[in-house]
Structures are given as structure tokens and as C-alpha cells.
């Protein structure tokens, strides 16, 4: 078993060092049961009754994530969206929540449409502007401040500690979507957040072969209980095999994320002054407006995600994406393979994403191959 004295790299690589006591297996068995035996005296002494509320297949991946996030507990969900929406569904109609202007579009859409319709008072602010965040607080009414840093797909950086402090002073909780930062680079709970959220589809799993979400919490309080209630009653739970795959993916989280960060940094630095590129958006570049804060709250790299704005507008951007041979033209992020996406085609005209933007998820290939492929793709824009 690993213990608290061990480094997170060690904890992840060994999945906390758990073994199966019955078989002495190093990789734990996959529990597929949907239901559990009730004892003759009518008790559930195992603590388990039905797999919608609690599944032994989640124990190890949840414990690993709890350890990596320095939290008290973690919960897996059927998708990142199921985990994020649970944080809002655990509130009450009439509650006020503050969200960033630049954030994962799917969640923004759900908040603007479903959550507002359901009765949440959803307010957008530019989270890099602390005065704006402060001004948005309504003590007694504001219940949750949602942070995403770096924010999809412009990679705006939010000062997590400062925003969490503002939320706390106003009596609100702070939650951070840390999908892009990963537990390798940033620890939102240590920075004052109450909840950290991941689309485990992305870096935590890392192989583009499952859809899953996860939350970790600083306290097992009444809010956490309500979130657990949303999971078990609404039922957005992952399958047992997917939970097992997540653990397998998390064992290599550290080397994968470090390799992706190094590649993203190299690609960003190579293209920053490129004649066919308007702008490279990456917090690891010194001229990025959020660089100093990112350097303070991210350690070991600035993430594997960057965006490029292609000279010539939307047409040139789409044409560039059409010419890549090695980068995969696909949505999502955080896999071992590099992905490229014309983000405007997904987010649509109402979103803050500029139409000349290509979002890049750096994988773990050789950086010179990635750079050469983008070079030839951009070369066609003459
Ligand atoms: C993908 C993603 C989500 C949504 O997660 P799913 O697993 O696709 O439901 C939320 N936030 C960020 C930052 C993401 O990249």
C-alpha cells in the first residue's frame, strides 16, 4: 500500500498499491453486480445494496482521485456533464450562481437553457477580472461560483485562490472544472475550492475510449450528500468496466500529462511568430495575459491545450484543419493522440470563440512530427 508519505506520481502509478486479498491479484477484479446480499437479520452489513447508489468498482478509482486532489472523498459519474450538472442540481431553484464567460460550451448551454428554466439565477462574469467577480456576489443568495482555468477554448486564466476567497466571503461555495489542468498541475481544493470537477473522458483516462466524469470534495458535508443524492436518484452512473478502464488510465496520468505539456509548450513557441498565424493562445507563453497567475497555480507545465488563430479567417482555419495528416480532426482532448478542431463549428455564432480559431490538444507523440504536420497544413494558405 502507498501512504501519505508517498508522492502523487507513486500513488497514481500503483493505484494506491491496492491488491485483491482473495486472489492476490495486482490489478483488481471488475465487479459487475448490480445488487448485493441482504443479511438474514435484514441488515446490509456490507454497506452495499444496489449499484446505482454505490458500486465497489468505483472504490479504487475514487480513492486514487481523492488522494491526487487532496480531498476527503470523490465520486464518479457517467460523464463530465453528469458530474458538473450534479453540482448545480444539488442547489435549489432561486439560488444565484456565477459562471465564467469563457468556459466549456456544453455546460454553459445547459446552464443558460435547462438550469435557468429550472429556476437557477445564472450570471456570467469575466473571471479574470476580480473586481467583476466581487461585484457579482449577492451575499445570502449566491450559492456557487464556478471556475474553469484555463478556460475552454481561449485558455483564459482565473486566479483560483482569489475567486474562491471572494466566494467564501460572500457565503458561497467555489467549484472548479479542472479537466484541462488535471491533478498533475493544479490542486483547486488546496487553493480554497470546495469541489473540483473533471471530465474523466479527457486526461484522467487519457486514451479516448470512455466517457466519464468525476468530482472530489474538500468536506463530506450536506452539499456533498445532496450531490450523492443527485447521482444515485438521477442515476448518471458509469459502468463497472469503464471505472476499471479509468483506473488503468490514471496509472499513467503523470507521464502522459507531462509529455502533453512539453509538446504544447513546444508547439506554442514554434508558431507564436509564424507568418500565417494571427495569435497563439497558450498560458505557457510569457505574453499570455494569464501567464503570471498560471505560473503561480500550475506546477510542472501549463497544460496540453492551446489554440491558434489562423490568418485569413474562418475559411483559412477550416482549410488548415482539412490539410493535417497526423493531427486527428476530432473534438475532445486529453488523449495520447493529438487532436485539432475548428471550435466555432461546434460552439456556433453566439459563443465567445472566434471563428478563425483552431483548438489543439497536444498528445504525447514526438513534438517535431506535430510541428512539421502543422507547418505543411498552414503552408497551403497562400
Ligand atoms: C469535455 C469537457 C466537459 C464535459 O465532459 P464530458 O465527459 O464530455 O461530459 C466539461 N468540461 C471540460 C473542460 C471539458 O473539456
PDB file of N, CA and C in Angstrom, residues 119-168:
ATOM      1  N   UNK A 119     -34.912  27.269 -12.711  1.00  0.00           N
ATOM      2  CA  UNK A 119     -35.044  28.263 -11.638  1.00  0.00           C
ATOM      3  C   UNK A 119     -33.748  28.788 -11.056  1.00  0.00           C
ATOM      4  N   UNK A 120     -32.601  28.308 -11.557  1.00  0.00           N
ATOM      5  CA  UNK A 120     -31.338  28.873 -11.058  1.00  0.00           C
ATOM      6  C   UNK A 120     -31.134  30.246 -11.691  1.00  0.00           C
ATOM      7  N   UNK A 121     -30.616  31.173 -10.886  1.00  0.00           N
ATOM      8  CA  UNK A 121     -30.318  32.518 -11.364  1.00  0.00           C
ATOM      9  C   UNK A 121     -28.842  32.507 -11.791  1.00  0.00           C
ATOM     10  N   UNK A 122     -28.603  32.343 -13.100  1.00  0.00           N
ATOM     11  CA  UNK A 122     -27.248  32.130 -13.622  1.00  0.00           C
ATOM     12  C   UNK A 122     -26.680  33.439 -14.148  1.00  0.00           C
ATOM     13  N   UNK A 123     -25.532  33.864 -13.603  1.00  0.00           N
ATOM     14  CA  UNK A 123     -24.908  35.120 -14.046  1.00  0.00           C
ATOM     15  C   UNK A 123     -23.496  34.847 -14.559  1.00  0.00           C
ATOM     16  N   UNK A 124     -23.187  35.407 -15.729  1.00  0.00           N
ATOM     17  CA  UNK A 124     -21.849  35.251 -16.323  1.00  0.00           C
ATOM     18  C   UNK A 124     -20.964  36.419 -15.924  1.00  0.00           C
ATOM     19  N   UNK A 125     -19.704  36.142 -15.582  1.00  0.00           N
ATOM     20  CA  UNK A 125     -18.733  37.231 -15.389  1.00  0.00           C
ATOM     21  C   UNK A 125     -17.414  36.868 -16.063  1.00  0.00           C
ATOM     22  N   UNK A 126     -16.603  37.894 -16.332  1.00  0.00           N
ATOM     23  CA  UNK A 126     -15.243  37.658 -16.804  1.00  0.00           C
ATOM     24  C   UNK A 126     -14.414  37.344 -15.556  1.00  0.00           C
ATOM     25  N   UNK A 127     -14.093  36.056 -15.379  1.00  0.00           N
ATOM     26  CA  UNK A 127     -13.484  35.598 -14.111  1.00  0.00           C
ATOM     27  C   UNK A 127     -12.050  36.084 -13.909  1.00  0.00           C
ATOM     28  N   UNK A 128     -11.390  36.529 -15.005  1.00  0.00           N
ATOM     29  CA  UNK A 128     -10.034  37.054 -14.802  1.00  0.00           C
ATOM     30  C   UNK A 128     -10.097  38.463 -14.208  1.00  0.00           C
ATOM     31  N   UNK A 129     -11.290  39.047 -14.137  1.00  0.00           N
ATOM     32  CA  UNK A 129     -11.491  40.384 -13.576  1.00  0.00           C
ATOM     33  C   UNK A 129     -12.065  40.236 -12.155  1.00  0.00           C
ATOM     34  N   UNK A 130     -11.179  40.304 -11.160  1.00  0.00           N
ATOM     35  CA  UNK A 130     -11.603  40.021  -9.780  1.00  0.00           C
ATOM     36  C   UNK A 130     -12.626  41.031  -9.276  1.00  0.00           C
ATOM     37  N   UNK A 131     -12.522  42.287  -9.746  1.00  0.00           N
ATOM     38  CA  UNK A 131     -13.495  43.301  -9.330  1.00  0.00           C
ATOM     39  C   UNK A 131     -14.885  42.922  -9.842  1.00  0.00           C
ATOM     40  N   UNK A 132     -14.932  42.378 -11.058  1.00  0.00           N
ATOM     41  CA  UNK A 132     -16.227  41.956 -11.624  1.00  0.00           C
ATOM     42  C   UNK A 132     -16.797  40.781 -10.838  1.00  0.00           C
ATOM     43  N   UNK A 133     -15.921  39.869 -10.415  1.00  0.00           N
ATOM     44  CA  UNK A 133     -16.391  38.724  -9.629  1.00  0.00           C
ATOM     45  C   UNK A 133     -16.968  39.223  -8.296  1.00  0.00           C
ATOM     46  N   UNK A 134     -16.234  40.146  -7.658  1.00  0.00           N
ATOM     47  CA  UNK A 134     -16.682  40.708  -6.379  1.00  0.00           C
ATOM     48  C   UNK A 134     -18.044  41.388  -6.532  1.00  0.00           C
ATOM     49  N   UNK A 135     -18.168  42.167  -7.597  1.00  0.00           N
ATOM     50  CA  UNK A 135     -19.405  42.920  -7.826  1.00  0.00           C
ATOM     51  C   UNK A 135     -20.595  41.990  -8.077  1.00  0.00           C
ATOM     52  N   UNK A 136     -20.316  40.787  -8.571  1.00  0.00           N
ATOM     53  CA  UNK A 136     -21.407  39.865  -8.898  1.00  0.00           C
ATOM     54  C   UNK A 136     -21.953  39.134  -7.666  1.00  0.00           C
ATOM     55  N   UNK A 137     -21.210  39.182  -6.548  1.00  0.00           N
ATOM     56  CA  UNK A 137     -21.630  38.438  -5.352  1.00  0.00           C
ATOM     57  C   UNK A 137     -22.872  39.063  -4.727  1.00  0.00           C
ATOM     58  N   UNK A 138     -23.838  38.213  -4.381  1.00  0.00           N
ATOM     59  CA  UNK A 138     -25.027  38.673  -3.651  1.00  0.00           C
ATOM     60  C   UNK A 138     -25.115  37.847  -2.376  1.00  0.00           C
ATOM     61  N   UNK A 139     -24.490  38.367  -1.293  1.00  0.00           N
ATOM     62  CA  UNK A 139     -24.411  37.573  -0.067  1.00  0.00           C
ATOM     63  C   UNK A 139     -25.790  37.060   0.373  1.00  0.00           C
ATOM     64  N   UNK A 140     -25.830  35.770   0.690  1.00  0.00           N
ATOM     65  CA  UNK A 140     -27.096  35.164   1.083  1.00  0.00           C
ATOM     66  C   UNK A 140     -27.813  34.515  -0.088  1.00  0.00           C
ATOM     67  N   UNK A 141     -27.587  35.036  -1.302  1.00  0.00           N
ATOM     68  CA  UNK A 141     -28.265  34.499  -2.494  1.00  0.00           C
ATOM     69  C   UNK A 141     -27.313  33.678  -3.368  1.00  0.00           C
ATOM     70  N   UNK A 142     -26.046  34.152  -3.443  1.00  0.00           N
ATOM     71  CA  UNK A 142     -25.075  33.452  -4.293  1.00  0.00           C
ATOM     72  C   UNK A 142     -24.634  32.175  -3.575  1.00  0.00           C
ATOM     73  N   UNK A 143     -24.849  31.035  -4.211  1.00  0.00           N
ATOM     74  CA  UNK A 143     -24.533  29.761  -3.558  1.00  0.00           C
ATOM     75  C   UNK A 143     -23.317  29.076  -4.173  1.00  0.00           C
ATOM     76  N   UNK A 144     -23.034  29.372  -5.450  1.00  0.00           N
ATOM     77  CA  UNK A 144     -21.928  28.654  -6.098  1.00  0.00           C
ATOM     78  C   UNK A 144     -21.248  29.560  -7.121  1.00  0.00           C
ATOM     79  N   UNK A 145     -19.911  29.558  -7.063  1.00  0.00           N
ATOM     80  CA  UNK A 145     -19.121  30.236  -8.089  1.00  0.00           C
ATOM     81  C   UNK A 145     -18.356  29.143  -8.846  1.00  0.00           C
ATOM     82  N   UNK A 146     -18.579  29.087 -10.158  1.00  0.00           N
ATOM     83  CA  UNK A 146     -17.986  28.035 -10.995  1.00  0.00           C
ATOM     84  C   UNK A 146     -16.757  28.591 -11.699  1.00  0.00           C
ATOM     85  N   UNK A 147     -15.651  27.872 -11.564  1.00  0.00           N
ATOM     86  CA  UNK A 147     -14.375  28.313 -12.134  1.00  0.00           C
ATOM     87  C   UNK A 147     -13.938  27.286 -13.174  1.00  0.00           C
ATOM     88  N   UNK A 148     -13.342  27.766 -14.269  1.00  0.00           N
ATOM     89  CA  UNK A 148     -12.677  26.838 -15.194  1.00  0.00           C
ATOM     90  C   UNK A 148     -11.377  27.502 -15.626  1.00  0.00           C
ATOM     91  N   UNK A 149     -10.258  26.904 -15.239  1.00  0.00           N
ATOM     92  CA  UNK A 149      -8.972  27.522 -15.570  1.00  0.00           C
ATOM     93  C   UNK A 149      -7.941  26.455 -15.941  1.00  0.00           C
ATOM     94  N   UNK A 150      -7.263  26.578 -17.094  1.00  0.00           N
ATOM     95  CA  UNK A 150      -7.517  27.537 -18.170  1.00  0.00           C
ATOM     96  C   UNK A 150      -8.869  27.250 -18.824  1.00  0.00           C
ATOM     97  N   UNK A 151      -9.568  28.313 -19.276  1.00  0.00           N
ATOM     98  CA  UNK A 151     -10.940  28.178 -19.765  1.00  0.00           C
ATOM     99  C   UNK A 151     -11.002  27.888 -21.260  1.00  0.00           C
ATOM    100  N   UNK A 152     -11.755  26.874 -21.591  1.00  0.00           N
ATOM    101  CA  UNK A 152     -12.004  26.419 -22.949  1.00  0.00           C
ATOM    102  C   UNK A 152     -12.728  27.468 -23.783  1.00  0.00           C
ATOM    103  N   UNK A 153     -12.358  27.777 -25.022  1.00  0.00           N
ATOM    104  CA  UNK A 153     -11.179  27.337 -25.759  1.00  0.00           C
ATOM    105  C   UNK A 153     -10.151  28.446 -25.949  1.00  0.00           C
ATOM    106  N   UNK A 154     -10.269  29.525 -25.133  1.00  0.00           N
ATOM    107  CA  UNK A 154      -9.336  30.663 -25.256  1.00  0.00           C
ATOM    108  C   UNK A 154      -8.214  30.565 -24.227  1.00  0.00           C
ATOM    109  N   UNK A 155      -8.418  29.689 -23.229  1.00  0.00           N
ATOM    110  CA  UNK A 155      -7.416  29.435 -22.190  1.00  0.00           C
ATOM    111  C   UNK A 155      -7.180  30.663 -21.322  1.00  0.00           C
ATOM    112  N   UNK A 156      -8.280  31.385 -21.051  1.00  0.00           N
ATOM    113  CA  UNK A 156      -8.251  32.467 -20.068  1.00  0.00           C
ATOM    114  C   UNK A 156      -7.910  31.862 -18.708  1.00  0.00           C
ATOM    115  N   UNK A 157      -7.062  32.550 -17.962  1.00  0.00           N
ATOM    116  CA  UNK A 157      -6.640  32.019 -16.667  1.00  0.00           C
ATOM    117  C   UNK A 157      -7.398  32.743 -15.553  1.00  0.00           C
ATOM    118  N   UNK A 158      -7.934  31.974 -14.617  1.00  0.00           N
ATOM    119  CA  UNK A 158      -8.612  32.535 -13.452  1.00  0.00           C
ATOM    120  C   UNK A 158      -7.725  32.343 -12.229  1.00  0.00           C
ATOM    121  N   UNK A 159      -7.628  33.377 -11.406  1.00  0.00           N
ATOM    122  CA  UNK A 159      -6.900  33.265 -10.142  1.00  0.00           C
ATOM    123  C   UNK A 159      -7.796  32.480  -9.164  1.00  0.00           C
ATOM    124  N   UNK A 160      -7.563  31.175  -9.114  1.00  0.00           N
ATOM    125  CA  UNK A 160      -8.482  30.288  -8.379  1.00  0.00           C
ATOM    126  C   UNK A 160      -8.551  30.665  -6.905  1.00  0.00           C
ATOM    127  N   UNK A 161      -7.400  30.907  -6.273  1.00  0.00           N
ATOM    128  CA  UNK A 161      -7.380  31.215  -4.829  1.00  0.00           C
ATOM    129  C   UNK A 161      -8.148  32.512  -4.559  1.00  0.00           C
ATOM    130  N   UNK A 162      -7.954  33.513  -5.420  1.00  0.00           N
ATOM    131  CA  UNK A 162      -8.615  34.813  -5.200  1.00  0.00           C
ATOM    132  C   UNK A 162     -10.130  34.683  -5.376  1.00  0.00           C
ATOM    133  N   UNK A 163     -10.560  33.953  -6.410  1.00  0.00           N
ATOM    134  CA  UNK A 163     -12.009  33.812  -6.647  1.00  0.00           C
ATOM    135  C   UNK A 163     -12.659  32.965  -5.540  1.00  0.00           C
ATOM    136  N   UNK A 164     -11.958  31.912  -5.112  1.00  0.00           N
ATOM    137  CA  UNK A 164     -12.507  31.080  -4.029  1.00  0.00           C
ATOM    138  C   UNK A 164     -12.672  31.900  -2.751  1.00  0.00           C
ATOM    139  N   UNK A 165     -11.728  32.805  -2.516  1.00  0.00           N
ATOM    140  CA  UNK A 165     -11.789  33.669  -1.328  1.00  0.00           C
ATOM    141  C   UNK A 165     -12.980  34.639  -1.413  1.00  0.00           C
ATOM    142  N   UNK A 166     -13.190  35.214  -2.591  1.00  0.00           N
ATOM    143  CA  UNK A 166     -14.323  36.119  -2.801  1.00  0.00           C
ATOM    144  C   UNK A 166     -15.639  35.364  -2.563  1.00  0.00           C
ATOM    145  N   UNK A 167     -15.707  34.142  -3.108  1.00  0.00           N
ATOM    146  CA  UNK A 167     -16.920  33.331  -2.941  1.00  0.00           C
ATOM    147  C   UNK A 167     -17.170  33.052  -1.460  1.00  0.00           C
ATOM    148  N   UNK A 168     -16.108  32.656  -0.770  1.00  0.00           N
ATOM    149  CA  UNK A 168     -16.220  32.292   0.646  1.00  0.00           C
ATOM    150  C   UNK A 168     -16.721  33.480   1.474  1.00  0.00           C
TER     151      UNK A 168
END
